[in-house]
Amino acid sequence: EAGVTQFPSHSVIEKGQTVTLRCDPISGHDNLYWYRRVMGKEIKFLLHFVKESKQDESGMPNNRFLAERTGGTYSTLKVQPAELEDSGVYFCASSQGLPTDTQYFGPGTRLTVL
Amino acid sequence: AQSVAQPEDQVNVAEGNPLTVKCTYSVSGNPYLFWYVQYPNRGLQFLLKYITGDNLVKGSYGFEAEFNKSQTSFHLKKPSALVSDSALYFCAVSPRRYGGATNKLIFGTGTLLAVQP
């Protein structure tokens, strides 16, 4: 069974540009999460989808970040316009339906904003 | 505020010796507790979790963790370290909520484990 996949693995952009990250969860997982780790700090929650609906977006930093999950399958996270402080590793995770179910993480996308 | 503390940025241990990576948390109620590991240039891999029941939880690669409610701790342990265990370890908690609230994970800052041959 394929795990969580993320694309691209790395992205280097200039301040003010737009970047879109993609996450494909494990097939059949209704829950999809986005997290971010800024250099050397803790991994922070961004938002949580249940199927195509946003269950919790309390961790989204500001309105420059837009997440979508069309059809309840893959998800995209767009940053527009990117700022220097957006640099970090963006992780996606997915899980089945119960609160006790394990979240399985993708390899992450390393975003560098110059 | 809810938080997870991993007090050691790095833990050094000789191969064959026991290892402990510490984790304490400040979360109301009885949270779910997790350990993840990140190998170089890889994503987070699930190691083990505590939901309920026996305080000693066994996980992948010979790791185990002990839940201590009174000390709000969930230390990761292994009886005999391997060089291949060298990686970045993250402790995480998920507040136990009801009514369909989010299952977000709250992470610590990570502990780098270095096992010397």
PDB file of C-alpha atoms in Angstrom:
ATOM      1  CA  GLU A   1       0.000   0.000   0.000  1.00  0.00           C
ATOM      2  CA  ALA A   2       1.363   3.404  -0.972  1.00  0.00           C
ATOM      3  CA  GLY A   3       2.070   5.860   1.806  1.00  0.00           C
ATOM      4  CA  VAL A   4       1.418   9.576   1.929  1.00  0.00           C
ATOM      5  CA  THR A   5       3.125  11.333  -0.953  1.00  0.00           C
ATOM      6  CA  GLN A   6       4.015  14.985  -1.320  1.00  0.00           C
ATOM      7  CA  PHE A   7       5.125  17.069  -4.264  1.00  0.00           C
ATOM      8  CA  PRO A   8       7.494  18.744  -4.786  1.00  0.00           C
ATOM      9  CA  SER A   9      10.154  17.527  -2.411  1.00  0.00           C
ATOM     10  CA  HIS A  10      11.923  20.878  -2.573  1.00  0.00           C
ATOM     11  CA  SER A  11      10.888  24.319  -3.757  1.00  0.00           C
ATOM     12  CA  VAL A  12      12.983  27.464  -3.897  1.00  0.00           C
ATOM     13  CA  ILE A  13      11.130  30.666  -4.730  1.00  0.00           C
ATOM     14  CA  GLU A  14      11.591  34.378  -4.333  1.00  0.00           C
ATOM     15  CA  LYS A  15       9.681  36.534  -1.931  1.00  0.00           C
ATOM     16  CA  GLY A  16       6.378  37.584  -3.451  1.00  0.00           C
ATOM     17  CA  GLN A  17       6.000  34.536  -5.657  1.00  0.00           C
ATOM     18  CA  THR A  18       3.342  31.854  -5.348  1.00  0.00           C
ATOM     19  CA  VAL A  19       3.928  28.212  -4.520  1.00  0.00           C
ATOM     20  CA  THR A  20       1.506  25.298  -4.422  1.00  0.00           C
ATOM     21  CA  LEU A  21       2.258  22.162  -2.466  1.00  0.00           C
ATOM     22  CA  ARG A  22       0.426  18.930  -3.080  1.00  0.00           C
ATOM     23  CA  CYS A  23      -0.364  16.005  -0.798  1.00  0.00           C
ATOM     24  CA  ASP A  24      -1.828  12.633  -1.720  1.00  0.00           C
ATOM     25  CA  PRO A  25      -3.039  10.794   1.372  1.00  0.00           C
ATOM     26  CA  ILE A  26      -3.216   7.060   1.890  1.00  0.00           C
ATOM     27  CA  SER A  27      -6.167   5.696  -0.043  1.00  0.00           C
ATOM     28  CA  GLY A  28      -9.284   5.520   2.084  1.00  0.00           C
ATOM     29  CA  HIS A  29      -8.092   7.964   4.725  1.00  0.00           C
ATOM     30  CA  ASP A  30     -10.749  10.599   5.329  1.00  0.00           C
ATOM     31  CA  ASN A  31      -8.566  12.723   7.601  1.00  0.00           C
ATOM     32  CA  LEU A  32      -5.833  14.864   6.110  1.00  0.00           C
ATOM     33  CA  TYR A  33      -3.588  17.217   8.058  1.00  0.00           C
ATOM     34  CA  TRP A  34      -0.997  19.849   7.190  1.00  0.00           C
ATOM     35  CA  TYR A  35       1.871  20.691   9.538  1.00  0.00           C
ATOM     36  CA  ARG A  36       4.937  22.898   9.253  1.00  0.00           C
ATOM     37  CA  ARG A  37       8.357  22.858  10.835  1.00  0.00           C
ATOM     38  CA  VAL A  38      10.308  26.060  10.789  1.00  0.00           C
ATOM     39  CA  MET A  39      14.062  25.588  11.170  1.00  0.00           C
ATOM     40  CA  GLY A  40      14.936  23.957  14.488  1.00  0.00           C
ATOM     41  CA  LYS A  41      11.555  24.452  16.047  1.00  0.00           C
ATOM     42  CA  GLU A  42       8.623  22.220  16.801  1.00  0.00           C
ATOM     43  CA  ILE A  43       6.318  20.848  14.154  1.00  0.00           C
ATOM     44  CA  LYS A  44       3.169  22.965  14.202  1.00  0.00           C
ATOM     45  CA  PHE A  45      -0.339  22.063  13.141  1.00  0.00           C
ATOM     46  CA  LEU A  46      -1.812  24.090  10.304  1.00  0.00           C
ATOM     47  CA  LEU A  47      -5.153  22.540   9.472  1.00  0.00           C
ATOM     48  CA  HIS A  48      -7.269  19.404   9.340  1.00  0.00           C
ATOM     49  CA  PHE A  49      -9.624  18.160   6.641  1.00  0.00           C
ATOM     50  CA  VAL A  50     -12.289  15.536   7.055  1.00  0.00           C
ATOM     51  CA  LYS A  51     -12.977  14.476   3.505  1.00  0.00           C
ATOM     52  CA  GLU A  52     -13.377  17.763   1.642  1.00  0.00           C
ATOM     53  CA  SER A  53     -14.393  19.852   4.662  1.00  0.00           C
ATOM     54  CA  LYS A  54     -12.061  21.919   6.831  1.00  0.00           C
ATOM     55  CA  GLN A  55     -12.508  20.612  10.362  1.00  0.00           C
ATOM     56  CA  ASP A  56      -9.977  22.906  12.000  1.00  0.00           C
ATOM     57  CA  GLU A  57      -7.865  25.613  10.396  1.00  0.00           C
ATOM     58  CA  SER A  58      -6.811  27.295  13.621  1.00  0.00           C
ATOM     59  CA  GLY A  59      -3.122  26.860  12.839  1.00  0.00           C
ATOM     60  CA  MET A  60      -3.079  28.654   9.511  1.00  0.00           C
ATOM     61  CA  PRO A  61      -0.695  31.608   9.949  1.00  0.00           C
ATOM     62  CA  ASN A  62      -2.588  34.180   7.887  1.00  0.00           C
ATOM     63  CA  ASN A  63      -4.694  34.636   4.771  1.00  0.00           C
ATOM     64  CA  ARG A  64      -1.707  34.165   2.476  1.00  0.00           C
ATOM     65  CA  PHE A  65      -2.191  30.441   3.017  1.00  0.00           C
ATOM     66  CA  LEU A  66      -5.017  28.627   1.248  1.00  0.00           C
ATOM     67  CA  ALA A  67      -5.673  24.906   1.555  1.00  0.00           C
ATOM     68  CA  GLU A  68      -8.085  22.898  -0.515  1.00  0.00           C
ATOM     69  CA  ARG A  69      -9.112  19.287  -0.769  1.00  0.00           C
ATOM     70  CA  THR A  70     -11.304  18.919  -3.803  1.00  0.00           C
ATOM     71  CA  GLY A  71     -13.379  15.754  -3.856  1.00  0.00           C
ATOM     72  CA  GLY A  72     -11.914  14.622  -0.578  1.00  0.00           C
ATOM     73  CA  THR A  73      -8.858  13.081  -2.189  1.00  0.00           C
ATOM     74  CA  TYR A  74      -5.599  14.987  -2.624  1.00  0.00           C
ATOM     75  CA  SER A  75      -4.986  18.348  -1.036  1.00  0.00           C
ATOM     76  CA  THR A  76      -3.116  21.469  -2.063  1.00  0.00           C
ATOM     77  CA  LEU A  77      -1.620  24.198   0.079  1.00  0.00           C
ATOM     78  CA  LYS A  78      -0.996  27.478  -1.710  1.00  0.00           C
ATOM     79  CA  VAL A  79       1.128  30.286  -0.345  1.00  0.00           C
ATOM     80  CA  GLN A  80       0.519  33.607  -2.093  1.00  0.00           C
ATOM     81  CA  PRO A  81       2.506  35.787  -1.881  1.00  0.00           C
ATOM     82  CA  ALA A  82       5.336  33.970  -0.140  1.00  0.00           C
ATOM     83  CA  GLU A  83       7.349  35.723   2.566  1.00  0.00           C
ATOM     84  CA  LEU A  84      10.763  34.875   4.007  1.00  0.00           C
ATOM     85  CA  GLU A  85       9.247  33.523   7.231  1.00  0.00           C
ATOM     86  CA  ASP A  86       7.270  30.926   5.276  1.00  0.00           C
ATOM     87  CA  SER A  87      10.455  28.908   4.751  1.00  0.00           C
ATOM     88  CA  GLY A  88      10.383  25.518   6.395  1.00  0.00           C
ATOM     89  CA  VAL A  89       9.334  21.931   5.866  1.00  0.00           C
ATOM     90  CA  TYR A  90       5.652  21.327   5.195  1.00  0.00           C
ATOM     91  CA  PHE A  91       4.378  17.925   6.200  1.00  0.00           C
ATOM     92  CA  CYS A  92       1.143  16.272   5.248  1.00  0.00           C
ATOM     93  CA  ALA A  93      -0.383  13.411   7.223  1.00  0.00           C
ATOM     94  CA  SER A  94      -3.458  11.247   6.872  1.00  0.00           C
ATOM     95  CA  SER A  95      -5.425   8.942   9.125  1.00  0.00           C
ATOM     96  CA  GLN A  96      -8.588   6.913   9.231  1.00  0.00           C
ATOM     97  CA  GLY A  97     -11.704   8.025  11.049  1.00  0.00           C
ATOM     98  CA  LEU A  98     -11.128   7.530  14.773  1.00  0.00           C
ATOM     99  CA  PRO A  99      -9.397  10.007  17.104  1.00  0.00           C
ATOM    100  CA  THR A 100      -7.093   7.199  18.212  1.00  0.00           C
ATOM    101  CA  ASP A 101      -5.996   6.329  14.680  1.00  0.00           C
ATOM    102  CA  THR A 102      -2.365   6.962  13.861  1.00  0.00           C
ATOM    103  CA  GLN A 103      -1.458   9.840  11.586  1.00  0.00           C
ATOM    104  CA  TYR A 104       0.922   8.725   8.849  1.00  0.00           C
ATOM    105  CA  PHE A 105       3.201  11.385   7.494  1.00  0.00           C
ATOM    106  CA  GLY A 106       4.574  12.109   4.075  1.00  0.00           C
ATOM    107  CA  PRO A 107       8.221  12.952   3.370  1.00  0.00           C
ATOM    108  CA  GLY A 108       7.567  16.683   3.493  1.00  0.00           C
ATOM    109  CA  THR A 109       8.187  19.569   1.121  1.00  0.00           C
ATOM    110  CA  ARG A 110      11.128  21.794   1.949  1.00  0.00           C
ATOM    111  CA  LEU A 111      10.212  25.363   1.004  1.00  0.00           C
ATOM    112  CA  THR A 112      12.883  28.034   0.793  1.00  0.00           C
ATOM    113  CA  VAL A 113      11.816  31.620   0.213  1.00  0.00           C
ATOM    114  CA  LEU A 114      14.671  33.932  -0.829  1.00  0.00           C
TER     115      LEU A 114
ATOM    116  CA  ALA B   1      -1.253  26.761  26.762  1.00  0.00           C
ATOM    117  CA  GLN B   2      -0.870  23.149  25.714  1.00  0.00           C
ATOM    118  CA  SER B   3       2.707  22.123  25.092  1.00  0.00           C
ATOM    119  CA  VAL B   4       5.187  19.280  24.812  1.00  0.00           C
ATOM    120  CA  ALA B   5       8.725  19.519  26.142  1.00  0.00           C
ATOM    121  CA  GLN B   6      11.714  17.521  25.017  1.00  0.00           C
ATOM    122  CA  PRO B   7      14.363  18.893  27.360  1.00  0.00           C
ATOM    123  CA  GLU B   8      17.372  17.472  25.540  1.00  0.00           C
ATOM    124  CA  ASP B   9      18.318  18.759  22.103  1.00  0.00           C
ATOM    125  CA  GLN B  10      20.709  15.831  21.730  1.00  0.00           C
ATOM    126  CA  VAL B  11      21.276  12.498  23.425  1.00  0.00           C
ATOM    127  CA  ASN B  12      24.551  10.641  22.962  1.00  0.00           C
ATOM    128  CA  VAL B  13      24.824   6.948  23.755  1.00  0.00           C
ATOM    129  CA  ALA B  14      27.238   4.165  22.948  1.00  0.00           C
ATOM    130  CA  GLU B  15      26.040   1.252  20.864  1.00  0.00           C
ATOM    131  CA  GLY B  16      24.739  -1.549  23.045  1.00  0.00           C
ATOM    132  CA  ASN B  17      23.877   0.741  25.940  1.00  0.00           C
ATOM    133  CA  PRO B  18      20.313   1.550  26.964  1.00  0.00           C
ATOM    134  CA  LEU B  19      18.855   4.823  25.763  1.00  0.00           C
ATOM    135  CA  THR B  20      16.181   7.177  27.028  1.00  0.00           C
ATOM    136  CA  VAL B  21      14.695  10.157  25.229  1.00  0.00           C
ATOM    137  CA  LYS B  22      12.618  12.305  27.538  1.00  0.00           C
ATOM    138  CA  CYS B  23       9.227  13.859  26.938  1.00  0.00           C
ATOM    139  CA  THR B  24       6.867  15.717  29.239  1.00  0.00           C
ATOM    140  CA  TYR B  25       3.615  17.386  28.359  1.00  0.00           C
ATOM    141  CA  SER B  26       1.218  20.004  29.594  1.00  0.00           C
ATOM    142  CA  VAL B  27      -2.198  19.114  28.239  1.00  0.00           C
ATOM    143  CA  SER B  28      -5.486  18.984  30.092  1.00  0.00           C
ATOM    144  CA  GLY B  29      -7.277  15.712  30.511  1.00  0.00           C
ATOM    145  CA  ASN B  30      -5.892  12.381  29.322  1.00  0.00           C
ATOM    146  CA  PRO B  31      -4.262  12.935  25.955  1.00  0.00           C
ATOM    147  CA  TYR B  32      -3.154  10.372  23.431  1.00  0.00           C
ATOM    148  CA  LEU B  33       0.650  10.157  23.254  1.00  0.00           C
ATOM    149  CA  PHE B  34       2.897   9.383  20.296  1.00  0.00           C
ATOM    150  CA  TRP B  35       6.519   9.016  19.286  1.00  0.00           C
ATOM    151  CA  TYR B  36       7.725   9.586  15.743  1.00  0.00           C
ATOM    152  CA  VAL B  37      11.206   9.279  14.251  1.00  0.00           C
ATOM    153  CA  GLN B  38      12.741  11.142  11.342  1.00  0.00           C
ATOM    154  CA  TYR B  39      15.750   9.642   9.601  1.00  0.00           C
ATOM    155  CA  PRO B  40      17.927  11.925   7.449  1.00  0.00           C
ATOM    156  CA  ASN B  41      16.131  13.094   4.306  1.00  0.00           C
ATOM    157  CA  ARG B  42      13.054  11.115   5.231  1.00  0.00           C
ATOM    158  CA  GLY B  43       9.591  11.900   6.552  1.00  0.00           C
ATOM    159  CA  LEU B  44       8.234  11.196  10.013  1.00  0.00           C
ATOM    160  CA  GLN B  45       7.769   7.540  10.807  1.00  0.00           C
ATOM    161  CA  PHE B  46       5.382   6.357  13.490  1.00  0.00           C
ATOM    162  CA  LEU B  47       7.048   4.440  16.330  1.00  0.00           C
ATOM    163  CA  LEU B  48       4.407   3.877  18.982  1.00  0.00           C
ATOM    164  CA  LYS B  49       1.428   5.364  20.777  1.00  0.00           C
ATOM    165  CA  TYR B  50      -0.354   5.272  24.103  1.00  0.00           C
ATOM    166  CA  ILE B  51      -4.133   5.381  24.080  1.00  0.00           C
ATOM    167  CA  THR B  52      -5.193   3.597  27.240  1.00  0.00           C
ATOM    168  CA  GLY B  53      -4.379   0.551  29.331  1.00  0.00           C
ATOM    169  CA  ASP B  54      -0.894  -0.704  30.189  1.00  0.00           C
ATOM    170  CA  ASN B  55       1.479   2.175  30.893  1.00  0.00           C
ATOM    171  CA  LEU B  56       4.329   0.450  29.034  1.00  0.00           C
ATOM    172  CA  VAL B  57       3.852   0.577  25.295  1.00  0.00           C
ATOM    173  CA  LYS B  58       5.968  -1.411  22.853  1.00  0.00           C
ATOM    174  CA  GLY B  59       6.588  -0.187  19.333  1.00  0.00           C
ATOM    175  CA  SER B  60       8.678  -0.609  16.228  1.00  0.00           C
ATOM    176  CA  TYR B  61      12.420  -1.418  16.099  1.00  0.00           C
ATOM    177  CA  GLY B  62      12.530  -2.525  19.753  1.00  0.00           C
ATOM    178  CA  PHE B  63      11.479   0.820  21.181  1.00  0.00           C
ATOM    179  CA  GLU B  64       9.122   1.196  24.103  1.00  0.00           C
ATOM    180  CA  ALA B  65       7.707   4.098  26.072  1.00  0.00           C
ATOM    181  CA  GLU B  66       6.339   4.452  29.561  1.00  0.00           C
ATOM    182  CA  PHE B  67       3.382   6.648  30.327  1.00  0.00           C
ATOM    183  CA  ASN B  68       3.511   8.266  33.762  1.00  0.00           C
ATOM    184  CA  LYS B  69       0.354  10.187  34.518  1.00  0.00           C
ATOM    185  CA  SER B  70       1.516  11.760  37.774  1.00  0.00           C
ATOM    186  CA  GLN B  71       4.661  13.117  36.135  1.00  0.00           C
ATOM    187  CA  THR B  72       2.923  13.822  32.793  1.00  0.00           C
ATOM    188  CA  SER B  73       5.771  12.092  31.025  1.00  0.00           C
ATOM    189  CA  PHE B  74       6.121   9.673  28.139  1.00  0.00           C
ATOM    190  CA  HIS B  75       9.810   8.783  27.887  1.00  0.00           C
ATOM    191  CA  LEU B  76      11.065   6.712  24.978  1.00  0.00           C
ATOM    192  CA  LYS B  77      13.401   3.834  25.804  1.00  0.00           C
ATOM    193  CA  LYS B  78      15.360   1.045  24.213  1.00  0.00           C
ATOM    194  CA  PRO B  79      17.383  -1.569  26.110  1.00  0.00           C
ATOM    195  CA  SER B  80      20.260  -1.726  23.625  1.00  0.00           C
ATOM    196  CA  ALA B  81      20.970   1.081  21.161  1.00  0.00           C
ATOM    197  CA  LEU B  82      22.088   0.522  17.570  1.00  0.00           C
ATOM    198  CA  VAL B  83      24.039   2.912  15.378  1.00  0.00           C
ATOM    199  CA  SER B  84      21.110   2.755  12.962  1.00  0.00           C
ATOM    200  CA  ASP B  85      18.865   4.264  15.666  1.00  0.00           C
ATOM    201  CA  SER B  86      20.607   7.603  15.141  1.00  0.00           C
ATOM    202  CA  ALA B  87      17.864   9.986  14.049  1.00  0.00           C
ATOM    203  CA  LEU B  88      15.614  12.837  15.178  1.00  0.00           C
ATOM    204  CA  TYR B  89      12.874  11.791  17.574  1.00  0.00           C
ATOM    205  CA  PHE B  90       9.643  13.697  18.128  1.00  0.00           C
ATOM    206  CA  CYS B  91       7.176  13.312  20.954  1.00  0.00           C
ATOM    207  CA  ALA B  92       3.600  14.366  20.229  1.00  0.00           C
ATOM    208  CA  VAL B  93       0.308  14.536  22.075  1.00  0.00           C
ATOM    209  CA  SER B  94      -3.252  14.730  20.859  1.00  0.00           C
ATOM    210  CA  PRO B  95      -5.708  16.268  23.313  1.00  0.00           C
ATOM    211  CA  ARG B  96      -8.541  13.880  24.004  1.00  0.00           C
ATOM    212  CA  ARG B  97     -11.610  15.720  22.860  1.00  0.00           C
ATOM    213  CA  TYR B  98     -15.195  14.789  22.346  1.00  0.00           C
ATOM    214  CA  GLY B  99     -17.869  15.718  19.870  1.00  0.00           C
ATOM    215  CA  GLY B 100     -15.769  15.305  16.749  1.00  0.00           C
ATOM    216  CA  ALA B 101     -13.151  17.912  17.515  1.00  0.00           C
ATOM    217  CA  THR B 102      -9.865  17.904  15.683  1.00  0.00           C
ATOM    218  CA  ASN B 103      -7.222  15.274  16.285  1.00  0.00           C
ATOM    219  CA  LYS B 104      -4.319  17.626  15.794  1.00  0.00           C
ATOM    220  CA  LEU B 105      -0.935  16.656  17.160  1.00  0.00           C
ATOM    221  CA  ILE B 106       1.112  18.955  19.379  1.00  0.00           C
ATOM    222  CA  PHE B 107       4.810  18.252  18.919  1.00  0.00           C
ATOM    223  CA  GLY B 108       7.936  18.812  20.920  1.00  0.00           C
ATOM    224  CA  THR B 109      11.003  20.373  19.325  1.00  0.00           C
ATOM    225  CA  GLY B 110      12.674  17.033  18.727  1.00  0.00           C
ATOM    226  CA  THR B 111      15.700  15.256  20.201  1.00  0.00           C
ATOM    227  CA  LEU B 112      18.633  14.204  18.081  1.00  0.00           C
ATOM    228  CA  LEU B 113      19.830  10.753  19.089  1.00  0.00           C
ATOM    229  CA  ALA B 114      23.427   9.970  18.241  1.00  0.00           C
ATOM    230  CA  VAL B 115      24.585   6.408  18.798  1.00  0.00           C
ATOM    231  CA  GLN B 116      28.338   5.950  18.669  1.00  0.00           C
ATOM    232  CA  PRO B 117      29.846   2.646  17.526  1.00  0.00           C
TER     233      PRO B 117
END
